Short mmCIF file of C-alpha atoms and ligand atoms in Angstrom, two decimals:
data_model
loop_
_atom_site.label_atom_id
_atom_site.label_comp_id
_atom_site.label_asym_id
_atom_site.label_seq_id
_atom_site.Cartn_x
_atom_site.Cartn_y
_atom_site.Cartn_z
CA MET A 1 29.47 -13.09 41.82
CA ASN A 2 28.11 -11.15 39.09
CA PHE A 3 29.56 -10.73 35.67
CA LYS A 4 28.39 -8.17 33.15
CA VAL A 5 28.84 -8.74 29.33
CA ALA A 6 28.32 -6.24 26.31
CA ILE A 7 27.25 -7.76 22.99
CA ILE A 8 27.78 -5.50 20.17
CA GLY A 9 25.27 -6.44 17.52
CA SER A 10 21.80 -8.24 17.28
CA GLY A 11 22.01 -10.76 14.84
CA PRO A 12 21.97 -14.69 15.27
CA SER A 13 25.47 -14.64 16.24
CA ALA A 14 24.85 -12.18 18.93
CA PHE A 15 21.64 -13.82 20.27
CA TYR A 16 23.61 -17.07 19.92
CA ALA A 17 26.29 -15.60 22.43
CA ALA A 18 23.96 -14.78 24.76
CA GLN A 19 22.43 -17.91 24.90
CA ALA A 20 25.71 -19.67 25.47
CA LEU A 21 26.27 -16.93 28.41
CA PHE A 22 23.33 -17.72 30.21
CA LYS A 23 23.83 -21.45 29.88
CA SER A 24 26.83 -21.04 31.99
CA ASP A 25 27.22 -21.94 35.71
CA LEU A 26 28.14 -18.20 36.29
CA ASN A 27 25.74 -15.30 36.98
CA ILE A 28 25.93 -13.15 33.82
CA LYS A 29 24.16 -10.24 32.90
CA VAL A 30 24.00 -9.46 29.07
CA ASP A 31 23.26 -5.98 27.58
CA MET A 32 23.06 -6.10 23.82
CA PHE A 33 23.69 -3.19 21.75
CA GLU A 34 22.22 -2.54 18.22
CA LYS A 35 22.98 0.40 15.97
CA LEU A 36 19.49 0.05 14.30
CA PRO A 37 16.28 0.60 16.43
CA THR A 38 15.36 -3.11 15.56
CA PRO A 39 17.21 -6.50 16.54
CA PHE A 40 18.15 -9.55 14.45
CA GLY A 41 20.66 -8.22 11.88
CA LEU A 42 20.59 -10.16 8.64
CA LEU A 43 17.65 -12.47 9.86
CA ARG A 44 15.71 -9.06 9.26
CA GLY A 45 17.52 -7.20 7.09
CA GLY A 46 19.26 -10.27 4.85
CA VAL A 47 17.09 -13.20 4.31
CA ALA A 48 14.84 -13.08 1.71
CA PRO A 49 11.18 -11.90 2.21
CA ASP A 50 9.93 -15.11 0.42
CA HIS A 51 11.78 -17.09 3.05
CA GLN A 52 9.66 -16.58 5.84
CA GLN A 53 10.09 -20.12 7.39
CA MET A 54 13.78 -19.20 7.84
CA LYS A 55 12.68 -16.08 9.89
CA THR A 56 10.46 -18.26 12.48
CA VAL A 57 13.84 -18.69 14.38
CA SER A 58 13.43 -15.22 15.89
CA LYS A 59 10.88 -16.87 18.08
CA SER A 60 13.95 -18.58 19.81
CA TYR A 61 15.78 -15.27 19.95
CA ASP A 62 12.63 -14.16 21.84
CA LYS A 63 12.95 -16.65 24.21
CA ILE A 64 16.52 -15.91 25.15
CA ALA A 65 15.60 -11.88 25.43
CA THR A 66 12.87 -13.14 28.14
CA ASN A 67 15.85 -14.02 30.51
CA GLU A 68 15.83 -11.62 33.56
CA ASN A 69 19.57 -10.78 32.86
CA PHE A 70 19.08 -9.48 29.33
CA ARG A 71 18.59 -6.10 27.88
CA PHE A 72 18.57 -4.87 24.50
CA PHE A 73 19.65 -1.25 23.69
CA GLY A 74 18.62 -0.39 20.07
CA ASN A 75 19.49 2.78 18.31
CA VAL A 76 22.83 2.87 20.17
CA GLU A 77 26.06 2.85 18.25
CA ILE A 78 29.13 1.62 19.85
CA GLY A 79 31.87 3.56 18.33
CA LYS A 80 29.43 6.81 17.90
CA SER A 81 27.03 7.12 20.75
CA ILE A 82 29.59 5.50 23.06
CA GLU A 83 33.16 4.71 22.29
CA LEU A 84 34.41 0.98 22.64
CA PRO A 85 37.20 1.87 25.26
CA GLU A 86 34.74 3.82 27.47
CA LEU A 87 32.10 0.68 27.10
CA LYS A 88 34.64 -1.58 28.34
CA GLN A 89 34.89 0.10 31.46
CA TYR A 90 31.36 -0.62 32.43
CA TYR A 91 31.59 -4.75 31.56
CA ASN A 92 33.76 -7.52 32.25
CA CYS A 93 33.88 -8.43 28.62
CA VAL A 94 32.72 -7.00 25.21
CA ILE A 95 31.43 -9.34 22.50
CA LEU A 96 31.56 -8.15 19.11
CA ALA A 97 29.01 -9.79 16.82
CA ILE A 98 29.00 -7.04 14.04
CA GLY A 99 28.74 -9.02 10.98
CA ALA A 100 30.46 -7.83 7.54
CA GLU A 101 28.64 -4.80 6.71
CA THR A 102 30.23 -4.03 3.72
CA ASP A 103 30.73 -5.86 0.40
CA ARG A 104 33.58 -6.82 -2.24
CA LYS A 105 34.57 -4.73 -5.23
CA MET A 106 34.91 -6.17 -8.75
CA ASN A 107 37.91 -3.25 -9.53
CA ILE A 108 36.86 -3.16 -13.22
CA PRO A 109 36.23 0.10 -15.33
CA GLY A 110 32.96 1.40 -14.98
CA GLU A 111 31.53 -0.20 -11.50
CA ASP A 112 30.60 3.20 -10.42
CA ALA A 113 27.97 3.92 -13.47
CA ILE A 114 24.61 4.48 -12.89
CA SER A 115 22.38 1.55 -12.34
CA SER A 116 25.38 -0.45 -11.10
CA HIS A 117 24.42 -1.68 -7.34
CA THR A 118 25.67 -4.02 -5.01
CA ALA A 119 23.30 -7.03 -4.13
CA THR A 120 23.67 -5.84 -0.50
CA GLU A 121 22.18 -2.23 -1.24
CA PHE A 122 19.35 -3.93 -3.14
CA VAL A 123 18.62 -6.44 -0.28
CA ALA A 124 18.81 -4.02 2.41
CA TRP A 125 16.15 -1.74 0.44
CA TYR A 126 13.60 -4.54 -0.31
CA ASN A 127 13.95 -5.73 3.23
CA GLY A 128 13.38 -2.25 4.98
CA GLN A 129 16.60 -1.24 6.26
CA PRO A 130 16.00 2.37 7.16
CA SER A 131 19.11 3.80 5.76
CA TYR A 132 18.51 2.24 2.41
CA GLN A 133 15.41 3.53 1.81
CA ASN A 134 15.96 6.49 -0.48
CA HIS A 135 18.04 3.98 -3.00
CA GLN A 136 16.53 4.00 -6.22
CA PHE A 137 16.58 0.98 -8.59
CA ASN A 138 15.67 1.45 -12.21
CA LEU A 139 13.77 -1.88 -13.34
CA ASP A 140 12.39 0.27 -16.54
CA GLY A 141 14.85 -1.84 -18.76
CA LYS A 142 14.86 -5.58 -20.10
CA SER A 143 18.29 -6.91 -18.91
CA ALA A 144 19.51 -7.42 -15.29
CA ILE A 145 22.85 -8.94 -14.93
CA ILE A 146 24.02 -10.19 -11.41
CA ILE A 147 27.61 -10.97 -10.94
CA GLY A 148 28.11 -14.03 -8.55
CA GLN A 149 26.49 -17.44 -8.21
CA GLY A 150 26.35 -17.36 -4.15
CA ASN A 151 22.88 -17.64 -2.35
CA VAL A 152 22.71 -13.85 -1.93
CA ALA A 153 22.94 -13.82 -5.87
CA VAL A 154 20.34 -16.42 -6.09
CA ASP A 155 17.90 -14.40 -3.72
CA VAL A 156 18.23 -11.22 -5.75
CA THR A 157 17.67 -13.31 -9.15
CA ARG A 158 14.59 -14.91 -7.43
CA ILE A 159 13.30 -11.34 -6.41
CA LEU A 160 13.78 -9.80 -10.02
CA SER A 161 11.87 -12.71 -11.32
CA LYS A 162 9.14 -13.83 -9.38
CA PRO A 163 5.58 -12.85 -10.17
CA ILE A 164 4.43 -9.95 -8.04
CA SER A 165 1.64 -12.15 -6.54
CA ASN A 166 4.38 -14.20 -5.35
CA LEU A 167 5.83 -11.15 -3.43
CA GLN A 168 2.91 -9.55 -2.21
CA THR A 169 2.29 -12.07 0.61
CA THR A 170 5.89 -12.00 2.25
CA ASP A 171 7.33 -9.10 4.27
CA ILE A 172 8.98 -7.15 1.60
CA THR A 173 8.48 -3.18 2.04
CA ASN A 174 5.53 -1.81 0.02
CA GLN A 175 7.92 0.50 -1.63
CA ALA A 176 9.66 -2.45 -3.16
CA ILE A 177 6.51 -4.27 -4.32
CA ASN A 178 5.25 -0.70 -6.08
CA CYS A 179 8.99 -0.65 -7.78
CA LEU A 180 8.85 -4.50 -8.74
CA LYS A 181 5.51 -4.66 -10.03
CA ASP A 182 6.13 -1.75 -12.60
CA SER A 183 9.39 -3.83 -13.87
CA LYS A 184 9.96 -4.35 -17.38
CA ILE A 185 12.96 -6.81 -16.86
CA LYS A 186 12.62 -9.65 -19.07
CA ASP A 187 15.90 -11.60 -18.89
CA VAL A 188 18.01 -11.90 -15.64
CA TYR A 189 21.61 -13.31 -15.76
CA MET A 190 23.20 -14.97 -13.02
CA ILE A 191 27.01 -15.10 -13.70
CA GLY A 192 29.87 -17.09 -12.38
CA ARG A 193 33.50 -17.06 -12.95
CA ARG A 194 34.01 -20.53 -12.41
CA GLY A 195 32.21 -23.44 -13.36
CA PRO A 196 29.20 -25.70 -12.36
CA ALA A 197 31.13 -27.93 -9.90
CA GLN A 198 32.37 -24.57 -7.96
CA ALA A 199 28.86 -22.73 -8.07
CA ALA A 200 28.55 -21.41 -4.45
CA PHE A 201 24.67 -21.57 -4.42
CA THR A 202 23.10 -24.76 -2.73
CA GLU A 203 20.62 -27.09 -4.21
CA LEU A 204 17.39 -26.13 -2.25
CA GLU A 205 18.08 -22.43 -3.67
CA LEU A 206 18.88 -23.69 -7.19
CA LYS A 207 15.85 -25.77 -7.11
CA GLU A 208 13.53 -22.70 -6.21
CA LEU A 209 15.09 -20.92 -9.52
CA GLY A 210 13.72 -23.90 -11.69
CA ASN A 211 10.51 -23.35 -10.17
CA ILE A 212 9.16 -20.17 -10.60
CA GLU A 213 5.68 -19.91 -11.96
CA ASN A 214 5.91 -18.66 -15.82
CA VAL A 215 9.77 -18.27 -15.70
CA ASN A 216 12.36 -19.96 -17.85
CA LEU A 217 15.71 -21.02 -16.40
CA LYS A 218 18.07 -21.59 -19.14
CA ILE A 219 21.34 -23.04 -18.27
CA HIS A 220 23.71 -21.90 -21.21
CA ASP A 221 26.72 -23.99 -20.57
CA ASP A 222 27.06 -27.71 -20.85
CA ILE A 223 27.30 -29.60 -17.43
CA ASN A 224 30.82 -31.15 -18.87
CA LEU A 225 33.09 -32.19 -15.79
CA SER A 226 37.12 -32.08 -16.24
CA GLU A 227 38.93 -34.63 -14.14
CA ALA A 228 39.84 -32.45 -11.39
CA ASP A 229 35.81 -31.10 -11.32
CA LYS A 230 34.99 -35.13 -10.83
CA LYS A 231 37.27 -35.09 -8.00
CA GLU A 232 35.71 -31.97 -6.33
CA VAL A 233 32.34 -33.38 -7.18
CA GLU A 234 33.28 -36.76 -5.35
CA LEU A 235 34.65 -34.89 -2.25
CA SER A 236 31.74 -32.33 -2.15
CA ASN A 237 27.96 -33.25 -1.06
CA LYS A 238 26.83 -30.00 -2.35
CA SER A 239 28.77 -29.80 -5.41
CA ARG A 240 27.50 -33.44 -6.16
CA LYS A 241 23.67 -32.21 -5.58
CA ASN A 242 24.23 -29.17 -7.60
CA ILE A 243 25.57 -31.03 -10.60
CA ALA A 244 22.86 -33.69 -10.46
CA LEU A 245 19.82 -30.84 -10.43
CA LEU A 246 21.94 -28.73 -12.99
CA ASN A 247 21.77 -31.83 -15.36
CA GLU A 248 18.16 -32.41 -14.79
CA PHE A 249 17.30 -28.91 -15.11
CA LYS A 250 19.22 -28.85 -18.48
CA ASN A 251 17.69 -31.82 -19.92
CA SER A 252 13.89 -31.50 -18.65
CA LEU A 253 13.04 -27.66 -18.03
CA PRO A 254 10.93 -26.34 -21.00
CA TYR A 255 11.89 -23.06 -22.81
CA ASP A 256 9.08 -20.61 -23.92
CA PRO A 257 10.91 -17.06 -25.36
CA SER A 258 7.89 -15.35 -24.58
CA LYS A 259 8.36 -15.56 -20.77
CA LYS A 260 10.76 -14.20 -18.54
CA THR A 261 14.18 -16.09 -18.26
CA ILE A 262 16.91 -16.44 -15.66
CA HIS A 263 19.99 -17.27 -17.52
CA LEU A 264 22.82 -19.00 -15.81
CA LEU A 265 26.27 -18.47 -17.33
CA PHE A 266 29.68 -20.08 -16.03
CA PHE A 267 33.07 -19.31 -16.50
CA SER A 268 32.85 -15.49 -17.18
CA SER A 269 34.19 -12.77 -15.48
CA PRO A 270 33.07 -9.07 -16.10
CA VAL A 271 36.13 -6.87 -17.16
CA GLU A 272 34.41 -3.64 -18.16
CA ILE A 273 31.12 -1.96 -17.65
CA ILE A 274 30.43 0.09 -20.71
CA LYS A 275 28.26 3.40 -20.01
CA ASP A 276 26.63 6.03 -22.62
CA ASN A 277 27.37 9.74 -22.14
CA ASN A 278 25.30 9.92 -19.08
CA ASN A 279 27.36 7.63 -17.26
CA LYS A 280 24.38 5.02 -17.68
CA ILE A 281 25.12 1.35 -17.98
CA THR A 282 24.48 -0.29 -21.12
CA LYS A 283 26.47 -3.17 -21.71
CA VAL A 284 28.80 -5.49 -19.56
CA LYS A 285 31.68 -6.91 -21.46
CA PHE A 286 32.80 -10.17 -20.14
CA GLU A 287 36.20 -12.44 -20.79
CA LYS A 288 35.51 -16.27 -20.86
CA ASN A 289 37.57 -18.18 -18.16
CA LYS A 290 39.37 -21.63 -18.09
CA LEU A 291 39.81 -23.28 -14.87
CA THR A 292 43.52 -23.76 -13.87
CA GLY A 293 45.12 -25.56 -10.56
CA GLU A 294 44.38 -28.80 -8.60
CA ALA A 295 40.77 -29.84 -7.75
CA GLY A 296 39.82 -28.25 -4.70
CA MET A 297 41.98 -25.25 -5.50
CA GLN A 298 40.78 -24.32 -9.09
CA LYS A 299 41.08 -20.86 -10.08
CA ALA A 300 39.46 -18.92 -13.04
CA GLN A 301 42.23 -17.83 -15.75
CA ALA A 302 41.28 -15.25 -18.80
CA SER A 303 41.15 -17.00 -21.66
CA GLY A 304 41.34 -13.90 -24.10
CA GLU A 305 37.67 -14.82 -25.51
CA PHE A 306 35.52 -12.02 -24.72
CA PHE A 307 31.63 -11.21 -25.41
CA GLU A 308 28.97 -8.57 -24.45
CA LEU A 309 25.55 -8.54 -22.89
CA ASP A 310 23.12 -5.56 -22.94
CA CYS A 311 22.37 -4.54 -19.40
CA ASP A 312 19.97 -2.08 -17.85
CA ILE A 313 20.79 -2.85 -14.22
CA LEU A 314 23.68 -4.54 -12.61
CA LEU A 315 23.83 -6.19 -9.05
CA ARG A 316 27.11 -7.37 -7.96
CA SER A 317 26.99 -10.30 -5.37
CA ILE A 318 30.36 -11.37 -4.85
CA GLY A 319 30.46 -11.45 -1.28
CA TYR A 320 30.23 -9.51 2.09
CA ARG A 321 33.34 -7.99 3.65
CA GLY A 322 33.82 -6.99 7.22
CA VAL A 323 35.07 -3.72 8.09
CA PRO A 324 37.57 -2.41 10.58
CA PHE A 325 36.23 -1.29 13.99
CA LYS A 326 37.65 1.65 15.42
CA GLY A 327 40.48 1.03 18.10
CA LEU A 328 40.84 -2.66 17.20
CA PRO A 329 43.14 -4.74 14.85
CA PHE A 330 41.86 -5.79 11.26
CA ASP A 331 43.00 -8.62 9.08
CA ASP A 332 42.53 -6.40 5.67
CA ARG A 333 43.05 -9.37 3.38
CA ARG A 334 40.33 -11.73 5.17
CA GLY A 335 38.20 -8.76 6.13
CA VAL A 336 37.88 -10.13 9.71
CA ILE A 337 39.23 -9.06 13.07
CA PRO A 338 42.07 -11.36 13.98
CA ASN A 339 40.99 -13.74 16.94
CA ASP A 340 42.17 -17.00 18.44
CA LYS A 341 38.85 -18.84 18.92
CA GLY A 342 37.01 -15.54 19.50
CA GLN A 343 39.68 -13.50 21.63
CA VAL A 344 40.50 -10.61 19.67
CA ILE A 345 44.53 -10.70 18.99
CA GLN A 346 46.57 -8.30 17.75
CA LEU A 347 48.33 -8.95 14.28
CA ASP A 348 51.58 -10.21 16.18
CA GLY A 349 49.22 -12.50 18.16
CA THR A 350 49.10 -10.43 21.69
CA PRO A 351 45.73 -10.78 23.01
CA VAL A 352 43.30 -7.59 23.22
CA THR A 353 42.27 -7.91 26.68
CA ASN A 354 38.39 -8.63 27.38
CA THR A 355 37.26 -8.48 23.82
CA TYR A 356 36.14 -10.87 21.63
CA VAL A 357 34.63 -11.65 18.41
CA THR A 358 31.58 -14.04 16.89
CA GLY A 359 29.96 -14.29 13.61
CA TRP A 360 30.78 -12.91 10.35
CA ILE A 361 33.26 -10.79 11.74
CA LYS A 362 35.16 -13.45 13.30
CA ARG A 363 35.12 -16.07 10.81
CA GLY A 364 34.26 -14.19 7.55
CA PRO A 365 30.94 -14.28 5.32
CA SER A 366 30.20 -17.91 5.31
CA GLY A 367 27.63 -20.35 6.57
CA VAL A 368 23.85 -20.47 7.40
CA ILE A 369 21.97 -18.95 10.37
CA GLY A 370 22.82 -22.27 12.54
CA THR A 371 26.51 -21.81 11.78
CA ASN A 372 26.51 -19.06 14.15
CA ARG A 373 25.53 -21.13 17.06
CA SER A 374 28.74 -23.32 17.36
CA ASP A 375 30.82 -20.23 16.35
CA SER A 376 29.47 -18.42 19.42
CA ILE A 377 29.66 -21.34 21.70
CA GLU A 378 33.27 -21.36 20.92
CA THR A 379 33.68 -17.45 21.45
CA VAL A 380 32.09 -17.63 24.75
CA ASP A 381 34.18 -20.73 25.95
CA THR A 382 36.91 -18.66 25.63
CA CYS A 383 35.42 -15.54 27.16
CA LEU A 384 34.52 -17.85 30.15
CA ASN A 385 37.77 -19.31 30.48
CA SER A 386 39.13 -15.78 31.45
CA ILE A 387 35.72 -13.59 32.76
CA GLN A 388 36.77 -14.82 36.67
CA ASN A 389 40.14 -12.90 36.30
CA THR A 390 38.31 -9.61 35.10
CA THR A 391 37.26 -6.64 37.18
CA ILE A 392 34.81 -3.94 36.23
CA ILE A 393 36.70 -0.63 36.05
CA LYS A 394 33.53 1.76 36.45
CA ASN A 395 30.55 0.05 38.32
CA GLU A 396 27.83 2.33 36.69
CA ASP A 397 24.67 1.28 34.71
CA ILE A 398 24.48 2.11 31.17
CA GLU A 399 20.99 3.11 31.71
CA ILE A 400 22.26 5.97 33.39
CA ILE A 401 24.84 6.54 30.93
CA LEU A 402 22.80 6.78 28.25
CA ALA A 403 20.61 8.98 29.93
CA ASP A 404 23.29 11.27 30.66
CA LYS A 405 24.48 11.59 27.05
CA ASN A 406 20.85 11.96 25.99
CA ILE A 407 20.90 8.82 23.90
CA LYS A 408 17.41 7.66 23.04
CA TYR A 409 17.07 3.88 22.89
CA VAL A 410 14.76 1.12 22.06
CA THR A 411 14.23 -1.71 24.80
CA TYR A 412 13.22 -5.28 24.04
CA GLU A 413 9.73 -4.27 25.04
CA ASP A 414 9.72 -1.49 23.10
CA TRP A 415 10.74 -3.66 19.88
CA LYS A 416 7.93 -5.91 20.97
CA ILE A 417 5.38 -3.07 20.35
CA ILE A 418 7.13 -2.24 17.13
CA ASP A 419 6.82 -6.17 16.07
CA GLN A 420 3.02 -6.36 16.93
CA TYR A 421 2.36 -3.00 15.06
CA GLU A 422 4.22 -4.19 11.94
CA ILE A 423 2.22 -7.53 12.28
CA ASN A 424 -1.04 -5.77 12.52
CA GLU A 425 0.06 -3.46 9.57
CA GLY A 426 0.54 -6.44 7.77
CA GLN A 427 -2.46 -8.27 8.27
CA LYS A 428 -4.51 -5.74 6.79
CA VAL A 429 -2.73 -6.17 3.33
CA GLY A 430 -2.29 -9.81 3.67
CA LYS A 431 1.32 -9.83 4.62
CA PRO A 432 3.01 -11.55 7.70
CA ARG A 433 4.47 -7.82 8.67
CA GLU A 434 4.89 -4.67 7.08
CA LYS A 435 8.03 -3.13 8.34
CA VAL A 436 8.63 0.08 9.62
CA THR A 437 11.30 1.78 7.61
CA SER A 438 11.90 5.01 9.10
CA ILE A 439 13.66 5.37 12.73
CA ASN A 440 11.53 8.55 13.49
CA THR A 441 8.35 6.68 12.76
CA ILE A 442 9.22 4.16 15.19
CA PHE A 443 10.16 6.54 17.85
CA GLU A 444 6.68 7.99 16.98
CA ILE A 445 4.93 4.65 17.48
CA LEU A 446 7.10 4.27 20.76
CA LYS A 447 6.02 7.90 21.89
CA LYS A 448 9.49 8.24 22.89
P1 NAP B 1 29.33 -16.51 -1.41
O1 NAP B 1 28.43 -17.65 -1.19
O2 NAP B 1 30.76 -16.57 -0.84
O3 NAP B 1 29.29 -16.56 -3.10
C1 NAP B 1 30.10 -15.51 -3.40
C2 NAP B 1 30.22 -15.54 -5.23
O4 NAP B 1 31.03 -14.38 -5.47
C3 NAP B 1 30.54 -16.73 -5.55
O5 NAP B 1 30.10 -17.33 -6.64
C4 NAP B 1 32.19 -16.23 -5.83
O6 NAP B 1 32.69 -17.24 -6.95
C5 NAP B 1 31.82 -14.78 -6.65
N1 NAP B 1 32.96 -14.10 -6.58
C6 NAP B 1 33.66 -13.68 -5.90
N2 NAP B 1 34.72 -12.58 -6.13
C7 NAP B 1 34.25 -12.65 -7.42
C8 NAP B 1 34.90 -11.89 -8.26
N3 NAP B 1 35.89 -10.98 -8.10
N4 NAP B 1 34.44 -11.93 -9.56
C9 NAP B 1 33.46 -12.51 -10.06
N5 NAP B 1 32.68 -13.38 -8.92
C10 NAP B 1 33.36 -13.36 -7.73
O7 NAP B 1 28.61 -15.09 -0.78
P2 NAP B 1 27.09 -14.70 -0.77
O8 NAP B 1 26.26 -15.13 -1.76
O9 NAP B 1 27.22 -13.43 -0.56
O10 NAP B 1 26.79 -15.60 0.38
C11 NAP B 1 27.11 -15.32 1.94
C12 NAP B 1 26.81 -16.24 2.55
O11 NAP B 1 25.61 -16.29 2.89
C13 NAP B 1 27.05 -17.68 2.06
O12 NAP B 1 27.52 -18.67 3.12
C14 NAP B 1 25.65 -18.05 1.77
O13 NAP B 1 25.32 -19.41 1.79
C15 NAP B 1 24.94 -17.41 3.05
N6 NAP B 1 23.54 -17.31 2.42
C16 NAP B 1 22.52 -18.03 2.70
C17 NAP B 1 21.23 -18.17 2.29
C18 NAP B 1 20.26 -19.26 2.22
O14 NAP B 1 20.53 -20.16 3.22
N7 NAP B 1 19.11 -19.20 1.56
C19 NAP B 1 20.98 -16.96 1.47
C20 NAP B 1 21.94 -16.19 1.34
C21 NAP B 1 22.92 -16.13 1.71
P3 NAP B 1 33.96 -18.29 -6.85
O15 NAP B 1 33.10 -19.44 -6.00
O16 NAP B 1 34.82 -18.39 -7.71
O17 NAP B 1 34.86 -17.35 -5.63
#
């Protein structure tokens, strides 16, 4: 017996779901739908351009895509090109691997100022996501402030700090290079609301910040640990490594005031973005925090002590957030689609038939690329437990449905043409690839 599964999204969790489906004993055909013309989700649009090694995992996704039961439909947005209830009629099951598409808000006055952006916007822009290419980032000022201390904050801090020669050999877009090469930013502040023991970044990423050519890393706080911090550090490998490296950097890194500087500040929350009459950001007001609560649960509590920093551009990097999907339940507090081991459930626990989730929309925006493999295996196991009891309502092929609806799509073979085109264009300028950032150009190259 043959089964058909639709996967919505084409990032790492989507490909790991396809891989897990192909590994089962059943004969399963997988159709993967992606709203962008190109595959790989955050692997292409999120992973920093100077982390090329991480992107080589796409080779294993290429291998999954060679399975004769796999098809890719790029430029097809479920919920727009085809509604989910219609799609479900053509498949035994649907797995949503749609990630966390938006970002959290700080909810402070002035957040809408000119030159106040989200890190996700900046990342999508320098990584060539078509819909972000008209965004403008003003790097004419001296001071950039990044709120948050996760690995995304570290990525954007690095991109704003690295010498342009280090970026020119990556797959960052040409447009971003042209903007960054004229950057006047001298001070990049990366600011966390809690302390060094709670920092969300990981040691490897912190190490990179301390090793950028001609750039200081200045750690403003003393690395003193409270009793609760000590307990946390004892229990967390990540925290232990971070603290050791922060101490090492604090004691050993030289500081040359003539150079660009990355400033690490802890225990500080932004409370107001101060603007001029033209709605342009000028300063950010912060309140110092103290930590309260037991080890592992320590929270930032305002102390009543304030300070201000000059600011020409602000990027908030305080975490991604899932968005509701039309027709499906949504856990607004966690920003995920409620589920039981990947099976979508209503808020009262009732299963939504034949509908599954994996990746960030399932568990929230955490973990590294590899985390998605086990996550998708769990979802596919749940799906396989009941797939034999499902039937397809309309046995029609999606290619015909798409043609009937006049929807132009990109196949995996098409993507390989674009892939090669980008690699060739990159080679001309010493880059691993030059991304095509316009959907029209993609279809022109494909002559579709
Ligand atoms: P994250 O790791 O969850 O970090 C979010 C940061 O924002 C934390 O410092 C958090 O502080 C802070 N924050 C949250 N709400 C805040 C508020 N209202 N005010 C001030 N600060 C606030 O998220 P992320 O950096 O977006 O990364 C998402 C995931 O992708 C993570 O698992 C990350 O490791 C992964 N990633 C990995 C790499 C890599 O491997 N190189 C690169 C990029 C991303 P609190 O701790 O106090 O909440």
